[in-house]
Coordinates of N, CA and C in Angstrom, one line a residue:
M69 N 1.0 -1.2 0.0 CA 0.1 -0.1 0.0 C 1.1 1.2 0.0
Q70 N 2.0 1.1 -0.3 CA 3.0 2.3 -0.4 C 3.2 3.0 -1.4
D71 N 2.5 2.6 -2.7 CA 2.8 3.6 -3.7 C 1.5 4.6 -3.8
F72 N 0.7 4.8 -3.0 CA -0.4 5.6 -2.9 C -0.4 6.4 -1.6
D73 N -0.2 7.8 -1.7 CA -0.1 8.5 -0.5 C -1.1 9.3 0.1
G74 N -2.4 9.2 -0.7 CA -3.7 9.7 -0.3 C -3.9 11.1 -1.1
G75 N -2.9 11.6 -1.9 CA -2.9 12.9 -2.5 C -3.4 14.1 -1.5
D76 N -4.3 14.7 -1.8 CA -4.8 15.8 -0.7 C -5.0 15.5 0.4
Y77 N -5.3 14.1 0.6 CA -5.8 13.5 1.9 C -4.5 12.6 2.4
K78 N -3.4 13.1 2.3 CA -2.1 12.3 2.9 C -2.5 12.0 4.4
Q79 N -2.8 12.8 5.1 CA -2.8 12.8 6.6 C -4.1 11.7 7.0
D80 N -5.1 11.8 6.2 CA -6.3 10.8 6.3 C -5.9 9.6 6.0
W81 N -5.2 9.3 5.0 CA -4.7 8.0 4.7 C -3.7 7.5 5.5
E82 N -2.7 8.3 6.0 CA -1.8 7.7 7.0 C -2.5 7.2 8.3
D83 N -3.6 8.3 8.8 CA -4.4 7.8 9.9 C -5.0 6.2 9.7
A84 N -5.7 6.1 8.5 CA -6.2 5.0 8.1 C -5.3 3.7 8.3
I85 N -3.9 3.9 7.8 CA -2.9 2.7 7.9 C -2.5 2.5 9.1
D86 N -2.4 3.7 10.2 CA -2.1 3.6 11.5 C -3.2 2.7 12.3
S87 N -4.6 3.0 11.9 CA -5.6 2.5 12.5 C -5.8 1.0 12.4
L88 N -5.4 0.7 11.0 CA -5.4 -0.9 10.7 C -4.3 -1.5 11.3
V89 N -3.2 -1.2 11.4 CA -2.0 -1.5 12.1 C -2.4 -1.8 13.7
A90 N -3.0 -0.6 14.3 CA -3.3 -0.7 15.7 C -4.5 -1.9 15.9
L91 N -5.5 -2.1 14.9 CA -6.6 -3.0 15.0 C -5.9 -4.4 14.8
E92 N -5.1 -4.6 14.1 CA -4.2 -5.8 13.8 C -3.6 -6.3 15.3
A93 N -2.9 -5.1 15.7 CA -2.1 -5.5 17.0 C -3.2 -5.7 18.2
A94 N -4.5 -4.9 18.0 CA -5.1 -5.4 19.1 C -5.8 -6.8 19.0
F95 N -5.8 -7.3 17.8 CA -6.1 -8.6 17.5 C -5.0 -9.6 17.7
K96 N -3.8 -9.1 18.1 CA -2.4 -9.9 18.2 C -2.1 -10.5 17.1
F97 N -2.2 -9.7 15.8 CA -1.9 -10.0 14.7 C -2.3 -11.6 14.2
K98 N -3.6 -12.0 14.6 CA -4.1 -13.3 14.3 C -4.5 -13.2 12.8
D99 N -4.6 -14.3 12.3 CA -5.1 -14.3 10.9 C -6.1 -15.3 11.0
S100 N -7.3 -14.9 10.6 CA -8.5 -15.7 10.8 C -8.9 -16.3 9.4
R101 N -9.7 -17.2 9.4 CA -10.1 -18.0 8.2 C -11.3 -17.3 7.9
K102 N -12.0 -16.5 8.9 CA -13.1 -15.8 8.6 C -13.0 -14.8 7.5
S103 N -13.9 -14.2 7.0 CA -13.6 -12.7 6.3 C -14.9 -11.8 6.5
I104 N -14.8 -10.7 6.0 CA -16.0 -9.8 5.9 C -16.8 -10.3 5.0
S105 N -18.0 -9.9 5.1 CA -19.0 -10.4 4.2 C -18.9 -10.1 2.8
T106 N -19.0 -10.9 1.9 CA -18.8 -10.8 0.4 C -19.8 -10.3 -0.3
T107 N -21.2 -10.1 0.5 CA -22.4 -9.6 -0.3 C -22.0 -8.3 -0.8
S108 N -22.2 -8.0 -1.8 CA -21.7 -6.6 -2.6 C -20.3 -6.4 -2.6
R109 N -19.4 -7.3 -2.3 CA -17.9 -7.2 -2.6 C -17.9 -6.9 -4.0
P110 N -16.9 -5.8 -4.3 CA -16.5 -5.7 -5.7 C -15.6 -7.0 -6.0
D111 N -16.0 -7.4 -7.4 CA -15.2 -8.4 -8.0 C -13.8 -8.2 -7.9
A112 N -13.3 -7.2 -8.2 CA -11.8 -6.9 -8.0 C -11.3 -7.6 -6.8
V113 N -12.0 -7.7 -5.8 CA -11.4 -8.2 -4.5 C -11.3 -9.6 -4.6
G114 N -12.1 -10.4 -5.2 CA -12.0 -11.9 -5.4 C -10.9 -12.1 -6.4
A115 N -10.9 -11.5 -7.4 CA -9.7 -11.5 -8.4 C -8.3 -11.2 -7.6
W116 N -8.1 -10.1 -6.9 CA -7.1 -9.8 -6.3 C -6.6 -11.0 -5.1
I117 N -7.4 -11.5 -4.4 CA -7.1 -12.6 -3.7 C -6.9 -13.7 -4.4
K118 N -7.3 -14.1 -5.4 CA -7.0 -15.3 -6.4 C -5.4 -15.0 -6.8
S119 N -5.3 -14.1 -7.1 CA -3.8 -13.7 -7.6 C -2.9 -13.6 -6.5
A120 N -3.3 -14.0 -5.3 CA -2.5 -14.0 -4.0 C -1.8 -12.6 -3.8
R121 N -2.9 -11.7 -3.9 CA -2.7 -10.1 -3.7 C -1.5 -9.5 -4.1
K122 N -1.1 -10.0 -5.3 CA 0.2 -9.7 -5.8 C 0.1 -8.4 -6.7
D123 N -1.0 -7.9 -7.2 CA -1.2 -6.8 -7.9 C -1.4 -5.6 -7.1
S124 N -0.8 -4.5 -7.4 CA -0.9 -3.2 -6.6 C -2.3 -2.6 -6.9
I125 N -2.8 -2.9 -8.1 CA -4.2 -2.4 -8.3 C -4.7 -3.4 -9.4
P126 N -5.9 -4.1 -9.2 CA -6.2 -5.3 -9.7 C -6.4 -4.9 -11.2
K127 N -6.0 -5.7 -12.3 CA -6.2 -5.5 -13.6 C -7.7 -5.3 -13.9
D128 N -8.6 -5.9 -13.2 CA -10.1 -5.7 -13.4 C -10.5 -4.3 -13.2
I129 N -10.0 -3.6 -12.6 CA -10.4 -2.2 -12.3 C -9.6 -1.0 -13.0
K130 N -8.5 -1.2 -13.6 CA -7.7 -0.2 -14.2 C -8.4 0.4 -15.4
G131 N -8.6 1.7 -15.2 CA -9.1 2.6 -16.1 C -10.6 2.7 -15.8
T132 N -11.2 1.8 -14.8 CA -12.6 2.1 -14.4 C -12.8 3.6 -13.8
E133 N -13.9 4.2 -14.0 CA -14.4 5.4 -13.4 C -14.2 5.4 -12.0
P134 N -13.7 6.4 -11.4 CA -13.5 6.4 -9.9 C -14.7 6.2 -9.2
M135 N -15.8 6.9 -9.5 CA -17.0 6.8 -8.9 C -17.8 5.4 -9.1
T136 N -17.6 4.8 -10.2 CA -18.3 3.5 -10.5 C -17.6 2.5 -9.4
F137 N -16.3 2.4 -9.2 CA -15.7 1.7 -8.1 C -15.9 2.2 -6.8
G138 N -15.9 3.4 -6.6 CA -16.3 4.1 -5.2 C -17.5 3.7 -4.9
N139 N -18.6 3.9 -5.8 CA -19.9 3.3 -5.3 C -19.9 1.8 -5.0
A140 N -19.2 1.0 -5.5 CA -19.4 -0.4 -5.4 C -18.7 -0.7 -3.8
V141 N -17.5 0.4 -3.6 CA -16.9 0.2 -2.3 C -17.9 0.4 -1.2
L142 N -18.6 1.6 -1.4 CA -19.5 2.0 -0.5 C -20.6 1.0 -0.2
E143 N -21.1 0.4 -1.4 CA -22.1 -0.8 -1.2 C -21.6 -1.8 -0.4
W144 N -20.4 -2.3 -0.7 CA -19.8 -3.3 0.3 C -19.7 -2.8 1.6
W145 N -19.0 -1.8 2.0 CA -18.8 -1.1 3.3 C -20.3 -1.1 3.9
N146 N -21.2 -0.8 3.3 CA -22.6 -0.8 3.9 C -23.2 -2.1 4.3
A147 N -22.9 -3.2 3.3 CA -23.3 -4.5 3.4 C -22.5 -5.0 4.8
A148 N -21.4 -4.7 4.9 CA -20.6 -5.4 5.7 C -21.1 -5.2 7.4
Q149 N -21.8 -3.9 7.5 CA -22.1 -3.3 8.5 C -23.1 -4.4 9.3
P150 N -22.9 -4.3 10.8 CA -24.1 -4.9 11.5 C -25.4 -4.3 11.3
E151 N -26.4 -5.0 11.6 CA -27.7 -4.3 11.2 C -28.1 -3.1 11.9
W152 N -27.3 -2.9 13.1 CA -27.5 -1.5 13.9 C -26.8 -0.4 13.2
R153 N -26.1 -0.7 12.2 CA -25.4 0.4 11.7 C -25.5 0.7 10.1
G154 N -26.4 -0.2 9.3 CA -26.1 -0.1 8.2 C -27.2 1.2 7.7
L155 N -27.1 1.8 6.5 CA -27.8 2.8 5.9 C -28.8 2.4 4.7
M156 N -29.6 2.9 4.4 CA -30.5 2.6 3.2 C -29.6 3.0 2.0
E157 N -29.9 2.4 0.9 CA -29.0 2.4 -0.2 C -28.9 3.9 -0.8
E158 N -30.0 4.5 -0.7 CA -30.1 5.9 -1.2 C -29.3 6.8 -0.3
D159 N -28.9 6.6 0.8 CA -28.1 7.4 1.8 C -26.6 7.1 1.6
L160 N -26.2 6.2 1.0 CA -24.7 5.8 1.0 C -23.9 7.0 0.6
T161 N -24.3 7.8 -0.3 CA -23.4 9.0 -0.8 C -23.5 10.2 0.2
E162 N -24.3 10.1 1.2 CA -24.5 11.0 2.1 C -23.6 10.5 3.4
G163 N -23.5 9.3 3.6 CA -22.7 8.7 4.7 C -23.6 8.7 5.9
G164 N -22.9 9.0 7.0 CA -23.7 9.3 8.2 C -24.0 8.0 8.9
W165 N -23.0 7.1 8.8 CA -23.3 5.9 9.6 C -23.1 6.1 11.0
P166 N -23.9 5.5 12.0 CA -24.0 5.9 13.4 C -22.5 5.8 14.1
R167 N -22.2 6.8 14.9 CA -21.3 6.8 15.3 C -21.2 6.4 17.0
E168 N -22.1 5.5 17.3 CA -22.3 5.0 18.7 C -22.3 3.5 18.5
V169 N -21.8 2.7 19.2 CA -21.7 1.4 19.3 C -23.3 0.7 19.9
Q170 N -23.9 0.2 19.0 CA -25.3 -0.2 19.8 C -25.5 -1.9 19.8
G171 N -24.1 -2.4 19.3 CA -24.3 -3.9 19.4 C -23.1 -4.3 19.1
Q172 N -22.9 -5.7 18.6 CA -21.6 -6.5 18.3 C -21.3 -6.0 16.9
W173 N -20.0 -6.2 16.6 CA -19.5 -5.8 15.2 C -19.7 -7.0 14.3
G174 N -20.2 -8.0 14.5 CA -20.3 -9.2 13.7 C -19.1 -9.5 12.7
K175 N -19.6 -9.6 11.4 CA -18.4 -10.0 10.6 C -17.3 -8.8 10.2
L176 N -17.6 -7.5 10.8 CA -16.6 -6.6 10.7 C -15.3 -6.9 11.4
R177 N -15.5 -7.7 12.5 CA -14.8 -8.0 13.7 C -13.9 -9.3 12.9
C178 N -13.0 -9.1 12.2 CA -12.4 -10.3 11.5 C -10.7 -9.9 11.4
P179 N -9.9 -10.5 12.2 CA -8.6 -10.4 11.8 C -8.0 -10.9 10.7
G180 N -6.8 -10.2 10.3 CA -6.2 -10.6 9.2 C -6.5 -10.0 7.8
V181 N -5.9 -10.8 6.8 CA -5.9 -10.1 5.4 C -7.3 -10.2 4.9
N182 N -8.4 -10.9 5.3 CA -9.5 -11.1 4.9 C -10.5 -10.1 5.5
G183 N -10.0 -9.2 6.5 CA -11.0 -8.3 7.3 C -10.8 -6.9 6.8
M184 N -10.5 -6.1 7.7 CA -10.5 -4.6 7.3 C -9.3 -4.3 6.3
Y185 N -8.3 -5.2 6.2 CA -7.2 -5.2 5.3 C -7.7 -4.9 3.7
S186 N -8.8 -5.9 3.5 CA -9.1 -6.0 2.1 C -10.1 -4.7 2.1
M187 N -10.7 -4.2 2.9 CA -11.5 -3.0 2.7 C -10.7 -1.8 2.7
I188 N -9.5 -1.6 3.3 CA -8.5 -0.6 3.1 C -7.8 -0.8 1.8
A189 N -7.6 -1.9 1.4 CA -7.1 -2.0 -0.1 C -8.1 -1.4 -1.0
C190 N -9.4 -1.6 -1.0 CA -10.4 -1.2 -1.8 C -10.3 0.3 -1.8
M191 N -10.1 1.0 -0.6 CA -10.0 2.3 -0.5 C -8.7 2.8 -1.4
R192 N -7.8 2.2 -1.4 CA -6.6 2.6 -1.9 C -6.7 2.5 -3.4
W193 N -7.4 1.5 -4.0 CA -7.6 1.5 -5.2 C -8.4 2.5 -5.8
W194 N -9.5 2.7 -5.0 CA -10.6 3.8 -5.3 C -9.8 5.2 -5.3
G195 N -8.8 5.4 -4.4 CA -8.0 6.6 -4.2 C -7.0 6.8 -5.4
M196 N -6.4 5.7 -5.7 CA -5.5 5.6 -7.0 C -6.3 5.9 -8.2
L197 N -7.7 5.3 -8.4 CA -8.1 5.7 -9.7 C -8.5 7.3 -9.7
S198 N -8.9 7.7 -8.6 CA -9.4 9.2 -8.4 C -8.2 10.1 -8.8
C199 N -7.0 9.7 -8.1 CA -5.7 10.6 -8.3 C -5.5 10.5 -9.9
Q200 N -5.7 9.4 -10.5 CA -5.2 9.3 -12.1 C -6.1 10.2 -12.7
A201 N -7.4 10.1 -12.4 CA -8.3 10.9 -13.0 C -8.5 12.5 -12.8
E202 N -8.5 12.5 -11.2 CA -8.6 13.8 -10.9 C -7.8 14.6 -10.0
K203 N -6.5 13.8 -9.7 CA -5.5 14.4 -8.9 C -6.0 14.3 -7.5
T204 N -7.3 13.9 -7.1 CA -7.8 13.9 -5.5 C -8.8 12.9 -5.4
P205 N -8.9 12.3 -4.4 CA -9.7 11.4 -4.0 C -11.1 11.8 -3.8
G206 N -11.2 13.0 -3.3 CA -12.5 13.8 -3.1 C -13.3 13.3 -1.8
N207 N -14.2 14.2 -1.5 CA -14.9 14.4 -0.2 C -15.7 12.8 0.2
L208 N -16.2 12.3 -0.9 CA -16.9 11.0 -0.5 C -16.1 10.0 -0.2
W209 N -14.7 9.8 -0.9 CA -13.5 9.0 -0.4 C -13.2 9.2 1.1
K210 N -12.9 10.4 1.5 CA -12.6 10.9 2.8 C -13.8 10.5 3.8
M211 N -15.0 10.6 3.5 CA -15.9 10.4 4.3 C -15.9 8.8 4.7
A212 N -15.8 8.2 3.7 CA -15.8 6.7 3.8 C -14.5 6.2 4.6
L213 N -13.6 6.8 4.1 CA -12.2 6.5 5.0 C -12.2 6.8 6.3
E214 N -12.9 8.0 6.8 CA -12.9 8.4 8.2 C -13.8 7.5 8.8
D215 N -15.0 6.8 8.2 CA -15.7 5.9 8.8 C -14.9 4.7 9.2
M216 N -14.2 4.4 8.2 CA -13.4 3.0 8.5 C -12.4 3.1 9.6
V217 N -11.9 4.3 9.6 CA -10.9 4.5 10.6 C -11.7 4.6 12.2
W218 N -12.9 5.2 12.2 CA -13.7 5.2 13.4 C -13.9 3.9 14.0
V219 N -14.4 2.8 12.9 CA -14.9 1.6 13.2 C -13.5 0.8 13.5
M220 N -12.3 1.0 12.8 CA -11.1 0.3 13.4 C -10.7 0.6 14.8
D221 N -10.8 2.1 15.0 CA -10.4 2.5 16.4 C -11.3 2.1 17.5
T222 N -12.5 1.9 17.0 CA -13.5 1.6 18.1 C -13.3 0.0 18.5
M223 N -13.3 -0.8 17.4 CA -13.0 -2.2 17.3 C -11.7 -2.5 18.4
A224 N -10.6 -1.7 18.0 CA -9.2 -2.0 18.6 C -9.5 -1.5 20.2
A225 N -10.1 -0.6 20.4 CA -10.3 -0.2 21.8 C -11.2 -1.1 22.7
G226 N -12.1 -1.9 22.1 CA -12.9 -3.0 22.6 C -12.0 -4.2 22.8
E227 N -11.2 -4.5 21.8 CA -10.3 -5.5 22.1 C -9.1 -5.6 23.2
E228 N -9.0 -4.2 23.5 CA -7.9 -4.0 24.6 C -8.6 -4.4 25.9
E229 N -9.8 -4.5 26.1 CA -10.4 -4.9 27.4 C -10.2 -6.3 27.4
P230 N -9.8 -6.7 28.8 CA -9.4 -8.3 29.1 C -10.7 -9.0 28.8
P231 N -10.6 -10.1 28.2 CA -11.8 -11.1 28.1 C -12.4 -11.7 29.3
T232 N -13.6 -11.8 29.3 CA -14.4 -12.2 30.5 C -13.9 -13.8 30.8
K233 N -13.4 -14.0 31.8 CA -13.1 -15.5 32.1 C -14.5 -16.2 32.5
K234 N -14.3 -17.5 31.8 CA -15.5 -18.3 32.2 C -15.3 -19.3 33.2
T235 N -15.8 -19.5 34.1 CA -15.6 -20.6 34.9 C -15.8 -21.9 34.4
P236 N -14.7 -22.7 34.5 CA -14.9 -24.0 33.8 C -16.0 -24.9 34.3
R237 N -16.6 -25.6 33.5 CA -17.8 -26.3 34.1 C -17.2 -27.5 34.6
R238 N -18.0 -28.1 35.7 CA -17.7 -29.3 36.4 C -18.8 -30.2 36.1
Y239 N -18.3 -31.4 35.5 CA -19.1 -32.7 35.2 C -19.2 -33.5 36.3
S240 N -20.1 -34.0 36.6 CA -20.3 -34.9 37.6 C -20.5 -36.5 37.0
I241 N -19.8 -37.3 37.3 CA -19.7 -38.6 36.6 C -20.3 -39.5 37.6

């Protein structure tokens, strides 16, 4: 993710990378077999995974209109949200995902490369496409990235709490 610096939003991009690293550290850098929901996931993500994540930008999206890919990322981000946080499709370009935790994180709580790493990779590709076409990712990109940072920071803070110890069951024979 080093060949994209965020353009005019360099600090926002660096904050996102820092938040991703902090989240993975909170997960103790575990890699899970679980993945963020694939519902509405851009096809480029599957192709990127099949290519062992070696392309800096998947061939499938080179030359794609930035907003076409951006809208696909927003749809995936929204589909991955827990029920208490999702938006109506017509509200996606306005953003406004709730910033108050009202339940469990569900499939967003997924350590490793199949979790937020893949979502941030999509933000990178969207940013790269935007920079190639317009020289800046734009406010919608920034809004989505800021929301992802909030989610990662909030999940990381929750992971730092010690887990509740369960009392071992005692079986009588």
